[in-house]
Coordinates of C-alpha atoms and ligand atoms in Angstrom, one line a residue:
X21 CA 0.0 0.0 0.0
X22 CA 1.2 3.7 -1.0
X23 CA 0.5 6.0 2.1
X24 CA 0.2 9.6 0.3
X25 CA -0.6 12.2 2.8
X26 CA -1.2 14.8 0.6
X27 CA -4.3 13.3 -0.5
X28 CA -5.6 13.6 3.1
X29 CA -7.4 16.6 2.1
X30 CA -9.6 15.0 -0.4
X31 CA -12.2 13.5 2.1
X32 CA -13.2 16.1 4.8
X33 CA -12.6 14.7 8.1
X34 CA -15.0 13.9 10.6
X35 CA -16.4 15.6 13.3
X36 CA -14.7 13.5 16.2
X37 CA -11.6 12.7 14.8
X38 CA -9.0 13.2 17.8
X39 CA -5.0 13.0 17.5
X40 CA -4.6 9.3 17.7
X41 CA -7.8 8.0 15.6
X42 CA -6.7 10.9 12.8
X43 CA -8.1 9.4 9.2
X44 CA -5.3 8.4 6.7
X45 CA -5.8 8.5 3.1
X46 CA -4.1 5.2 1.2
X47 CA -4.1 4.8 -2.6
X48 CA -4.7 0.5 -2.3
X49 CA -2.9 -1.5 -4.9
X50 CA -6.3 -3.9 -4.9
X51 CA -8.2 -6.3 -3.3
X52 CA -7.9 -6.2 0.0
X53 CA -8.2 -2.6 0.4
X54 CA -5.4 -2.1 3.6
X55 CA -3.3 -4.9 2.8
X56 CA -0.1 -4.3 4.5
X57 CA -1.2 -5.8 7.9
X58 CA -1.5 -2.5 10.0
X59 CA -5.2 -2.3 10.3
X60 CA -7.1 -5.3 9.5
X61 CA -10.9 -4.3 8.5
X62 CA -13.5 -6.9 9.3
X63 CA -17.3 -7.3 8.6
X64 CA -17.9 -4.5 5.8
X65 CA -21.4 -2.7 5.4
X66 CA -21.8 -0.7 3.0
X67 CA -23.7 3.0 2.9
X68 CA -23.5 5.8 0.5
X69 CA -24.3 9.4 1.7
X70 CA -24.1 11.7 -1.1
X71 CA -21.0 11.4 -2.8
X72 CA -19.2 9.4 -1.1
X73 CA -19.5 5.6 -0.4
X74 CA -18.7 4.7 3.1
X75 CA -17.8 1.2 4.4
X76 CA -18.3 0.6 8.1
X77 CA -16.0 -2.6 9.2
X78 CA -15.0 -3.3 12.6
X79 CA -11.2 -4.0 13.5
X80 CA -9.4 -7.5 14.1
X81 CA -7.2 -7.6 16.9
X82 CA -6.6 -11.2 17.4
X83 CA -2.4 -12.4 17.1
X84 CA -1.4 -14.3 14.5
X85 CA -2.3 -18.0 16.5
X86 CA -5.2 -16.9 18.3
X87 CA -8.8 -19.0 17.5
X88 CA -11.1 -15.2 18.9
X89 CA -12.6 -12.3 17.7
X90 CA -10.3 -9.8 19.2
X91 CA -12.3 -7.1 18.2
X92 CA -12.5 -3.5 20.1
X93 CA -14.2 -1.0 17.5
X94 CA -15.5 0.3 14.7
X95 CA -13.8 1.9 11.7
X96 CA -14.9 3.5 8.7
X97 CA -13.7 3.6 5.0
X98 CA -14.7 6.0 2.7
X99 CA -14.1 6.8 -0.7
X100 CA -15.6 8.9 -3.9
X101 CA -14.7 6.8 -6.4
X102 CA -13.4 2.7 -5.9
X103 CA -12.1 2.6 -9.1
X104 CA -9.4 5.5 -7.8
X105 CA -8.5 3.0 -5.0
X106 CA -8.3 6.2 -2.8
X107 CA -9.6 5.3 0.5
X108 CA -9.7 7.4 3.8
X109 CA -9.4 5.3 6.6
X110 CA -11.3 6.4 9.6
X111 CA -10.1 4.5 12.6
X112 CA -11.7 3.4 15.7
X113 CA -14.7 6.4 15.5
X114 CA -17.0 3.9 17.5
X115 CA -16.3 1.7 20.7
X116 CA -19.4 -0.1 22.1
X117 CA -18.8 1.6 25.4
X118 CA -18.3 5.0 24.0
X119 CA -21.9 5.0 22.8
X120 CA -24.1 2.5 24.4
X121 CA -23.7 3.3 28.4
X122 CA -25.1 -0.2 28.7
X123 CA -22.7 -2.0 26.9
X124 CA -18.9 -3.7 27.4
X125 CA -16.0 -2.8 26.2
X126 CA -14.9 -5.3 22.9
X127 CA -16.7 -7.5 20.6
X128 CA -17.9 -5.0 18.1
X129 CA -19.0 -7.3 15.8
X130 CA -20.9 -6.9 12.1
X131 CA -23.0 -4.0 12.7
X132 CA -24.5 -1.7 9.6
X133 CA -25.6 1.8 9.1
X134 CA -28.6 3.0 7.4
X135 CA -30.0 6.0 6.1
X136 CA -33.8 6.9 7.7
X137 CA -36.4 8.3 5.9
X138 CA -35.8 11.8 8.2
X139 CA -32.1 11.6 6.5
X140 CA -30.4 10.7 9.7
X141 CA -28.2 7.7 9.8
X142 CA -28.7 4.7 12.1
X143 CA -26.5 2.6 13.5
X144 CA -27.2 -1.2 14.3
X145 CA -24.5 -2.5 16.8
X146 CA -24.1 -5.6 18.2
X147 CA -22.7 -5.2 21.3
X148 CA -22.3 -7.4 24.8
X149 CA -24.9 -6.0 27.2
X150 CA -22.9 -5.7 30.3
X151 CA -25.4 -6.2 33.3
X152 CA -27.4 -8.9 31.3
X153 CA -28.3 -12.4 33.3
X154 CA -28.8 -13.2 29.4
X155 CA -27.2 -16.8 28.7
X156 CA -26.2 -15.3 25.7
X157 CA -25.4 -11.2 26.5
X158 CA -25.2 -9.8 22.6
X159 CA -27.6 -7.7 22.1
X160 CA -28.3 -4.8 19.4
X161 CA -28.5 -1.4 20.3
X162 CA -29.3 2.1 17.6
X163 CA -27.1 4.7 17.5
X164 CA -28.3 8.2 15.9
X165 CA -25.7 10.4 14.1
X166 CA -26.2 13.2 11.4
X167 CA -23.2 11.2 9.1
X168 CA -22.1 8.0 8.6
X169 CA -18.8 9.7 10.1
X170 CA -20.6 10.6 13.4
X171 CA -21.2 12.2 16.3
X172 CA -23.2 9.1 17.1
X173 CA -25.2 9.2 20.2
X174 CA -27.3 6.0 21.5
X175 CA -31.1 6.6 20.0
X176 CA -32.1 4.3 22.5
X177 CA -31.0 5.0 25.8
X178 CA -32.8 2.5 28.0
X179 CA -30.5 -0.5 26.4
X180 CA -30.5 -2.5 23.5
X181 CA -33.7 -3.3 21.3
X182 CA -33.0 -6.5 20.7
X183 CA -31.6 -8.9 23.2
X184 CA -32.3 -12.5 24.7
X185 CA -34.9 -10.9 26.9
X186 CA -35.9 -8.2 24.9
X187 CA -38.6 -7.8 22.9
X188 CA -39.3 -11.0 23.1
X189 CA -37.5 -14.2 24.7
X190 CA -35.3 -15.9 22.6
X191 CA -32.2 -18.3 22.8
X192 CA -30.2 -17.4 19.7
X193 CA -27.3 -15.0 19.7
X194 CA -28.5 -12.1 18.5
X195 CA -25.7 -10.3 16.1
X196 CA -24.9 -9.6 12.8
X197 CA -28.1 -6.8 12.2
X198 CA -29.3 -5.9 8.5
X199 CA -32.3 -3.1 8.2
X200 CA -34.4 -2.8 5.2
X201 CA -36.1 0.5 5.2
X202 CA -38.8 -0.1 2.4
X203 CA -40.5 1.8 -0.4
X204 CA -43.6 2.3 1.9
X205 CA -41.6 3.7 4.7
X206 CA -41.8 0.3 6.7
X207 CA -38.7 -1.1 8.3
X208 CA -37.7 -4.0 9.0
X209 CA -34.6 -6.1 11.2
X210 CA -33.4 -9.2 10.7
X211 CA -30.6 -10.6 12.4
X212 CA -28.8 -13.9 13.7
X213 CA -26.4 -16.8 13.6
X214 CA -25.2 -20.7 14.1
X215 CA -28.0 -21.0 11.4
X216 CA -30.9 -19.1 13.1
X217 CA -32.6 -16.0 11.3
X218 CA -35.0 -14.2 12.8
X219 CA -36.8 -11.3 11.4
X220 CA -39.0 -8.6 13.1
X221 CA -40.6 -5.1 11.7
X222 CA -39.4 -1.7 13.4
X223 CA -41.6 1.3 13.8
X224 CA -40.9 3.9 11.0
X225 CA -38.9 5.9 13.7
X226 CA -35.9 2.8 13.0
X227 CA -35.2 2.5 16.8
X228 CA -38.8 0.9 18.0
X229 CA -39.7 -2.5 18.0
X230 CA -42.8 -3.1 16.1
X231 CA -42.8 -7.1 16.4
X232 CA -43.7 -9.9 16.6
X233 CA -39.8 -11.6 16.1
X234 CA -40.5 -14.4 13.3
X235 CA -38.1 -16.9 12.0
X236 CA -36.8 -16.5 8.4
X237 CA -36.7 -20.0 6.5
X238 CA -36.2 -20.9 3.1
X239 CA -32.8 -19.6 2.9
X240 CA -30.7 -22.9 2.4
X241 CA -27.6 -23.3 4.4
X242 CA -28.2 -19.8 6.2
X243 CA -25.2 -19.4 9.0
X244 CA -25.0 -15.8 9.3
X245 CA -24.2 -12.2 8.4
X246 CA -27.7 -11.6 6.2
X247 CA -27.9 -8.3 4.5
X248 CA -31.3 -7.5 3.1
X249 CA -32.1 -5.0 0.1
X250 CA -35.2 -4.5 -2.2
X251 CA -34.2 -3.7 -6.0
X252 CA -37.2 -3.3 -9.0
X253 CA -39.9 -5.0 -6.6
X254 CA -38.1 -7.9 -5.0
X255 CA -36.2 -8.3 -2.0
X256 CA -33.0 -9.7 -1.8
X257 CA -31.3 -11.6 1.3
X258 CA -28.0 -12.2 0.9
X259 CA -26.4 -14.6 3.4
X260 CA -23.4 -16.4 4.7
X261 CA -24.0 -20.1 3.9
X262 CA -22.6 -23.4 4.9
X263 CA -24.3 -26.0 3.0
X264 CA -21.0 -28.0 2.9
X265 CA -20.1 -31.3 1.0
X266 CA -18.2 -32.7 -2.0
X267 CA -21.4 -32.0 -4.1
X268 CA -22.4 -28.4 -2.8
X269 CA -22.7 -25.5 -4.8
X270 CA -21.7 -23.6 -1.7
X271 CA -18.3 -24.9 -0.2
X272 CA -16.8 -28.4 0.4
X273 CA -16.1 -27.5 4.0
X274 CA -18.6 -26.8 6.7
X275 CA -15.9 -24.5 8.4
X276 CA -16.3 -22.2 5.3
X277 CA -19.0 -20.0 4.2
X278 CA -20.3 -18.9 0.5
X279 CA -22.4 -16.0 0.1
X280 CA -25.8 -17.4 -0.9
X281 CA -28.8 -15.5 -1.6
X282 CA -32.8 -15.8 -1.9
X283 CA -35.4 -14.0 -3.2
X284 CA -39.0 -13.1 -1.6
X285 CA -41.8 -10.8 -2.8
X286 CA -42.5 -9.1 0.7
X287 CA -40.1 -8.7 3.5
X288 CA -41.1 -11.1 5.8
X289 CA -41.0 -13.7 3.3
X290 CA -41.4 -16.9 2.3
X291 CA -37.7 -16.8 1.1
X292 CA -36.6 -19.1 -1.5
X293 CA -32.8 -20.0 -2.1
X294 CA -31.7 -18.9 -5.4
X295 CA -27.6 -19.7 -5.6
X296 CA -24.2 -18.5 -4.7
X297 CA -23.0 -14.6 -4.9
X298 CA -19.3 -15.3 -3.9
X299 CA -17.6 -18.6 -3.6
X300 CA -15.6 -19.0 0.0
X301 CA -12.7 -16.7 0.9
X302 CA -9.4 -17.5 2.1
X303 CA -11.3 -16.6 5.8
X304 CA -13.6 -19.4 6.9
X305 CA -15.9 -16.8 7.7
X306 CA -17.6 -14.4 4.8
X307 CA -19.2 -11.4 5.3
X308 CA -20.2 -9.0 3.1
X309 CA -23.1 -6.2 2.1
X310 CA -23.9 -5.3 -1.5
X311 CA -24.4 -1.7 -2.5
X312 CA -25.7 0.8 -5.6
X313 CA -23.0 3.5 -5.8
X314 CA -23.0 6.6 -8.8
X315 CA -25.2 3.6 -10.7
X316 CA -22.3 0.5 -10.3
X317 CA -23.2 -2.0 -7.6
X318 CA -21.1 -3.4 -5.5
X319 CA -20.3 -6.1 -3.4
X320 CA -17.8 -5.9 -0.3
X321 CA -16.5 -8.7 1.7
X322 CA -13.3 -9.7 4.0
X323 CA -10.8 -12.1 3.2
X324 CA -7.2 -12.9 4.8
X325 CA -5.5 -11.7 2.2
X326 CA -3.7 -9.4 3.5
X327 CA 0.0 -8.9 5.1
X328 CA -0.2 -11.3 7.9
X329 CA -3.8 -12.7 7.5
X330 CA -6.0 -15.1 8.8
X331 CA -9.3 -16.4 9.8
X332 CA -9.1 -13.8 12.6
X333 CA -7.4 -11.4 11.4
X334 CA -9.5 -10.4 7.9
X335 CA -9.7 -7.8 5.7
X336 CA -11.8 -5.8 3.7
X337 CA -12.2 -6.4 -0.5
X338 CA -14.4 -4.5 -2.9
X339 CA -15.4 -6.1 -6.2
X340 CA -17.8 -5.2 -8.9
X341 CA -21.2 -7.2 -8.3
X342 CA -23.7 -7.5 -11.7
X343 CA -27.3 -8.7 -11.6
X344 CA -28.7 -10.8 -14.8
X345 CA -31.8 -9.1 -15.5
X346 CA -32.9 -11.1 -18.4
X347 CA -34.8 -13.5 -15.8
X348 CA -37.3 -12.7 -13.1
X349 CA -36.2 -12.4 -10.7
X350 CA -32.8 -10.4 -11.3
X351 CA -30.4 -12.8 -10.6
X352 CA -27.1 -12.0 -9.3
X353 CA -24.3 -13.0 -11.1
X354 CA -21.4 -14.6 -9.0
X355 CA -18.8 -12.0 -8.2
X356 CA -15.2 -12.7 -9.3
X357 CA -13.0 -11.5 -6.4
X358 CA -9.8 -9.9 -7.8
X359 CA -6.6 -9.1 -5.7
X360 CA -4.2 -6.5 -5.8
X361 CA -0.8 -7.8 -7.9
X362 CA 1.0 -10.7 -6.1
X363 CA 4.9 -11.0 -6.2
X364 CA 5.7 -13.5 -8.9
X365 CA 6.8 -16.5 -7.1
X366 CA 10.0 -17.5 -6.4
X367 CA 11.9 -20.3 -7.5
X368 CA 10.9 -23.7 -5.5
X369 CA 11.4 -27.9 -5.5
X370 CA 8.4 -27.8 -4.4
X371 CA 5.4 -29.1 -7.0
X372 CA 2.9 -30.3 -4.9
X373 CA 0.4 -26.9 -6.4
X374 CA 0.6 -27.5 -9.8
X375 CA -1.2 -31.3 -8.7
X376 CA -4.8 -32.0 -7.9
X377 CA -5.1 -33.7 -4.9
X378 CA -7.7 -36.8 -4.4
X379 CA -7.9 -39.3 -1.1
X380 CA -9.3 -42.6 0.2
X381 CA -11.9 -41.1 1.7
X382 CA -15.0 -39.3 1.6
X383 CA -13.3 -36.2 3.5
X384 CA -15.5 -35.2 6.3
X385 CA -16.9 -31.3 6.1
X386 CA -14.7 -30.1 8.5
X387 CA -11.6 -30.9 6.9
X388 CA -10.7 -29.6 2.9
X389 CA -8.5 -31.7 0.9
X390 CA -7.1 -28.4 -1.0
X391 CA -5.6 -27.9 2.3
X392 CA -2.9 -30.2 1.6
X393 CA -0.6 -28.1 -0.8
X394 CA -2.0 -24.5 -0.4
X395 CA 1.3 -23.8 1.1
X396 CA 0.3 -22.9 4.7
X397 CA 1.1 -24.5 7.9
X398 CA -0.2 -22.4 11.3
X399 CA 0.4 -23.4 14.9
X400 CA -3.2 -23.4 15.8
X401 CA -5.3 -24.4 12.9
X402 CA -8.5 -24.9 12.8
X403 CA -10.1 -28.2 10.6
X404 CA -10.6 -27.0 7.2
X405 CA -6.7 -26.0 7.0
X406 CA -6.2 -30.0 7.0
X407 CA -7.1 -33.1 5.0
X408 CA -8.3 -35.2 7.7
X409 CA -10.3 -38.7 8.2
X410 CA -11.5 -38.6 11.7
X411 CA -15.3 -38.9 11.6
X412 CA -15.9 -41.4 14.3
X413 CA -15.3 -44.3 12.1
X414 CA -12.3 -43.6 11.2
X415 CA -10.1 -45.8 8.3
X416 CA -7.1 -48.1 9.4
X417 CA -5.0 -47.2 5.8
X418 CA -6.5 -44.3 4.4
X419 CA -4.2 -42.5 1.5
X420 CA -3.6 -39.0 -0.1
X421 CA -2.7 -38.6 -3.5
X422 CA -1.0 -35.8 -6.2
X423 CA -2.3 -36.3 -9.7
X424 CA 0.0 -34.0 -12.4
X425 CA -1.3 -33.8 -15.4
X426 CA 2.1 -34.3 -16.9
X427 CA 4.8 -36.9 -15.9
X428 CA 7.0 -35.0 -13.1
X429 CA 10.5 -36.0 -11.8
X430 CA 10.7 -36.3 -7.7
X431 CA 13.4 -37.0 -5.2
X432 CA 12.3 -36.3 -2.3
X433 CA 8.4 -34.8 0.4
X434 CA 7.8 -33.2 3.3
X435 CA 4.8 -33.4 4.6
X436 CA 3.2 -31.5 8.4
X437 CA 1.0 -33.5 9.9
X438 CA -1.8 -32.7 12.7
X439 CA -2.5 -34.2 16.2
X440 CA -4.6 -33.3 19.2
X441 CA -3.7 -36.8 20.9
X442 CA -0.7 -38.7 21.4
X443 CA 1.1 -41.2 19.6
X444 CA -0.3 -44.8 20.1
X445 CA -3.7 -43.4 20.9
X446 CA -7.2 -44.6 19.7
X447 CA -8.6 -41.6 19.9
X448 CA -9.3 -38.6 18.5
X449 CA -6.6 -37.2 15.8
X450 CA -3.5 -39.0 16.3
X451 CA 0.1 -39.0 14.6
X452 CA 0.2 -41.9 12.2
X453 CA 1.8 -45.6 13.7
X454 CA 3.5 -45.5 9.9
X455 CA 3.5 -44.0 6.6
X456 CA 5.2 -44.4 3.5
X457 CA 5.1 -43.3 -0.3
X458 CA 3.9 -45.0 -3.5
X459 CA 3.9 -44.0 -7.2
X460 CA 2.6 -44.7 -9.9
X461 CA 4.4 -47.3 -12.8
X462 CA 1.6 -49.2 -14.4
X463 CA 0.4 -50.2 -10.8
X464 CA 1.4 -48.9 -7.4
X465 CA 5.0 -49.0 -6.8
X466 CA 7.2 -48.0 -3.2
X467 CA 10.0 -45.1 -3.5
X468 CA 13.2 -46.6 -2.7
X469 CA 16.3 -45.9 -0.7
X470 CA 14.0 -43.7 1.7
X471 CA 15.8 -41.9 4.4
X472 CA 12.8 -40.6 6.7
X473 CA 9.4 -41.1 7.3
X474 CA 8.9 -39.2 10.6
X475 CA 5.5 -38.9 12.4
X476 CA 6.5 -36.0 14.4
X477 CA 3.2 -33.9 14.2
X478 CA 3.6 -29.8 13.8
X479 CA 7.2 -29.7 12.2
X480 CA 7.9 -30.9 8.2
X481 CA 9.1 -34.7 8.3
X482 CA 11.0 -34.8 5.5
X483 CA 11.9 -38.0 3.4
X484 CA 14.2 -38.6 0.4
X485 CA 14.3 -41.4 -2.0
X486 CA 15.6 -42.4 -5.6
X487 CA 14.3 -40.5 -8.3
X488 CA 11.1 -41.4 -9.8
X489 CA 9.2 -40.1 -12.8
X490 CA 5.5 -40.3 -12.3
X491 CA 2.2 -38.5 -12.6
X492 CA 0.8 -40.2 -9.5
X493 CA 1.9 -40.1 -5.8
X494 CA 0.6 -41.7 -3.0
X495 CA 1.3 -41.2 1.0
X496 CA 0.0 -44.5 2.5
X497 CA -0.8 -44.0 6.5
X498 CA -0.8 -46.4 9.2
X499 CA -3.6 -45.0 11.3
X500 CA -2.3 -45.1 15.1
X501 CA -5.2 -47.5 17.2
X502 CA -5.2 -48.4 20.8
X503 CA -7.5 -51.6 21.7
X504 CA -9.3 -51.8 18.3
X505 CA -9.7 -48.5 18.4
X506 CA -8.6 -46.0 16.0
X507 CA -7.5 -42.6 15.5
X508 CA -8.3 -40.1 12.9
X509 CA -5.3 -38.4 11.2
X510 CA -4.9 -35.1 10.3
X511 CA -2.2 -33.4 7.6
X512 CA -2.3 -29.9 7.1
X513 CA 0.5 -29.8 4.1
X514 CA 2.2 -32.4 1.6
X515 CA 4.7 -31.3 -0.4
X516 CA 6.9 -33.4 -3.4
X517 CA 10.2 -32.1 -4.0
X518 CA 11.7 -32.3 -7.1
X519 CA 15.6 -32.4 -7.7
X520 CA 15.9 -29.2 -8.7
X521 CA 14.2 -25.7 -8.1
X522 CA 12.1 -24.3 -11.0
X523 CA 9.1 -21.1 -10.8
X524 CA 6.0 -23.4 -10.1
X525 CA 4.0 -24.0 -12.9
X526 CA 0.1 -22.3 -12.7
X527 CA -2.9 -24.1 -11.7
X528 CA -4.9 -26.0 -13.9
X529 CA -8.4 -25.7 -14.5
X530 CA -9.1 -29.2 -15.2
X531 CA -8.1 -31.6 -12.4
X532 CA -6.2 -34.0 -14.3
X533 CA -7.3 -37.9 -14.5
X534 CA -6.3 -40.7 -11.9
X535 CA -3.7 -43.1 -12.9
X536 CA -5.3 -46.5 -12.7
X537 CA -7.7 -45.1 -15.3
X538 CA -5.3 -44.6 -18.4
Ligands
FUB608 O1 -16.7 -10.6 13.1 C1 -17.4 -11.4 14.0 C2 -18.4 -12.3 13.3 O2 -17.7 -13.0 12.3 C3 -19.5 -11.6 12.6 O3 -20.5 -11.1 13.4 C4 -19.9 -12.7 11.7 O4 -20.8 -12.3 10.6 C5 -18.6 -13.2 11.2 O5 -18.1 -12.4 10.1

């Protein structure tokens, strides 16, 4: 990212901004918008005022290892035009406790602004409601301000308007707020998680609770983060899903999120699934908000794509969205995410991501087989950065394979596995008892003159043998097992080696063919 200060000028700057939360202006190379790992950006919403388009994201805070949502504020974005890539950044202009006299400190999760018929902007924050006997203590408070950039003030005083106990009972957690204000002047709330929508009209002052709280269905796969909208008659929920499996049009792994969307002809519904907006992000979870700006739209999401990213520590992307509006409904059209220019890569003996990879076994929905040569290992990883088998019946000799679609010469692997037990146990995920390589010569054949084949989870084991020239390699594991009882295993990264370094070649399209079939 290219810091230019003398562009600060060209966004005015808002009304609260003190010393250390002064806005900086960044020209962004791409996708994500601050990549360099200062600031991550989490959770966009969307709102334009005037002529500028605003993007309300809260702020990761979590280190690089830690499985939380570390997250103390609220920030803003702004910009006039995204094609410029000039962004103002507008840092932490909204802590829960700052606004909402009733609420803790942290956990400013996805909240969004909208703009009221009366012009004001409102603020929907989920926030932990500090004196709460709630089981669960998020709960959503308003917040009034004249600009998306603030002074906001709490519009409702008394406490949140939404909350375990309030309207109505309820057990979900109640985050993650979208606000349709519709043509008529009604408005309505919808909100929830961990696969639980509910949906509830406001009074036309935005704050009020108009009731009663209903559940949404009809939105398949629906995990979280819904953002309504109404465009020429129909209303449009767009939605974090996790239909998972190998045949979902969603994602493979339940960890990971698409962005779905449905249809419904009034706001309450019925809602009926119509298909995928964005495929899953590099973050297991996806959040995004889809906008009309100087007649483009929009769609905004996080990823971790940037410096130092990960599933906590995300970051916001911008991409052109476009809706097919020869069919009725409009469809939208799935959104192709670009990225800012990557370094070319470097010279490696590693070839293990220019293979398709294929295993034994059905892979379980937590785990994702592309894992396995994505080139990232992490301390504290969570399922779907590892091929894995456990699923409570777990296989005594399950394999991985790379398929090229080219013969490749290879001398050598290292490979990372995963373990939350012991070796020798029969339990859980377990370092293999044994393991060892096969490739592919007309049938399946062992490497020879190995040196290696460690089991030592969370460091590379690496093992060298003769060189081979194959399109087809196998790692064979002995699953560890106690008393008849055995272990999953876990690998978060394979890699093949060949005998000298060369710039990897790209990715295939087409996953090539298995050997036993030619
Ligand atoms: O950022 C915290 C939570 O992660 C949000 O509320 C969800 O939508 C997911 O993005």
């Amino acid at each position: 990212m290219i810091r230019l200060p003398a562009l600060a000028a060209l966004l005015a700057m808002p009304a609260a901004a003190c010393a250390q939360n002064a806005p900086e202006t960044v020209t962004s190379p791409g996708n994500p918008i601050l990549a360099d790992g200062r600031n991550y950006t989490t959770d966009p919403a969307p709102v334009v005022d005037g002529d500028t388009l605003y993007i309300l994201t809260g702020r990761d805070e979590a280190a690089p290892e830690v499985n939380d949502f570390i997250m103390p504020e609220w920030q803003l974005l702004a910009t006039r035009d995204p094609a410029s890539r000039k962004w103002q950044r507008i840092p932490g202009f909204i802590r829960p406790e700052n606004v909402f006299a009733w609420a803790e400190p942290a956990r400013a999760y996805a909240g969004q602004i909208v703009k009221g018929m009366d012009g004001r902007f409102y603020f929907y924050a989920p926030v932990l409601e500090r004196d709460s006997d709630a089981k669960d203590k998020f709960a959503i408070g308003v917040a009034v301000a004249d600009s998306p950039r603030g002074p906001w003030r709490d519009a409702h005083p008394s406490g949140p308007i939404i909350s375990q106990k309030v309207p109505e009972a309820n057990d979900i957690q109640n985050i993650d707020p979208t606000v349709l204000l519709d043509d008529d002047g009604r408005v309505y709330i919808y909100w929830g998680t961990f696969g639980r929508l509910l949906g509830m009209e406001l009074e036309g002052d935005m704050i009020t609770p108009k009731g009663p709280e209903k559940r949404i269905e009809g939105l398949t796969g629906f995990f979280e983060a819904p953002w309504v909208l109404k465009r020429k008659g129909t209303y449009y929920m767009l939605y974090a899903g996790n239909k998972a499996g190998p045949g979902s049009d969603c994602t493979p792994a339940v960890y990971h999120a698409c962005q779905a969307w449905g249809t419904a002809t009034s706001p309450l519904g019925p809602w009926k699934y119509r298909g995928v907006a964005l495929r899953p992000v590099s973050s297991t979870t996806s959040h995004a908000g889809i906008v009309e700006f100087k007649g483009q739209w929009y769609m905004a999401y996080h990823t971790a794509d940037a410096v130092g990213g990960g599933h906590f520590r995300r970051s916001v992307a911008i991409d052109r969205l476009e809706w097919d509006d020869t069919i009725t409904p409009a469809a939208i059209r799935p959104v192709v995410p670009t990225r800012a220019p990557q370094p070319a890569p470097g010279p490696t003996r590693n070839i293990a991501g220019s293979a398709a990879a294929a295993s034994s076994n059905v892979v379980p929905v937590q785990y994702w087989i592309a894992a396995l040569n994505d080139g990232k290992v992490r301390e504290n990883p969570l399922p779907p950065e590892m091929w894995g088998t456990w699923n409570g019946n777990n296989p005594k000799q399950p394999w991985v394979e790379y398929r090229w679609d080219k013969p490749v010469a290879i001398d050598g692997s290292r490979i990372y596995f995963f373990a939350d037990q012991p070796a020798g146990s029969g339990v859980g995920v377990a370092p293999p008892a044994a393991w060892h390589l096969e490739y592919w010569d007309g049938g399946w054949k062992r490497v020879s003159d190995v040196g290696g084949y460690g089991t030592v989870p969370g460091a590379y084991q690496e093992v060298r043998f003769a060189t081979v020239t194959t399109r087809c390699l196998r790692a064979v594991f002995n699953a560890s097992s106690s008393g008849g009882s055995v272990a999953g295993l876990g690998v978060q990264e394979w890699e093949v080696l060949a005998p000298t370094a060369r710039i990897p070649e790209p990715v295939r399209g087409t996953a090539p063919s298995a050997c036993e079939a030619n």
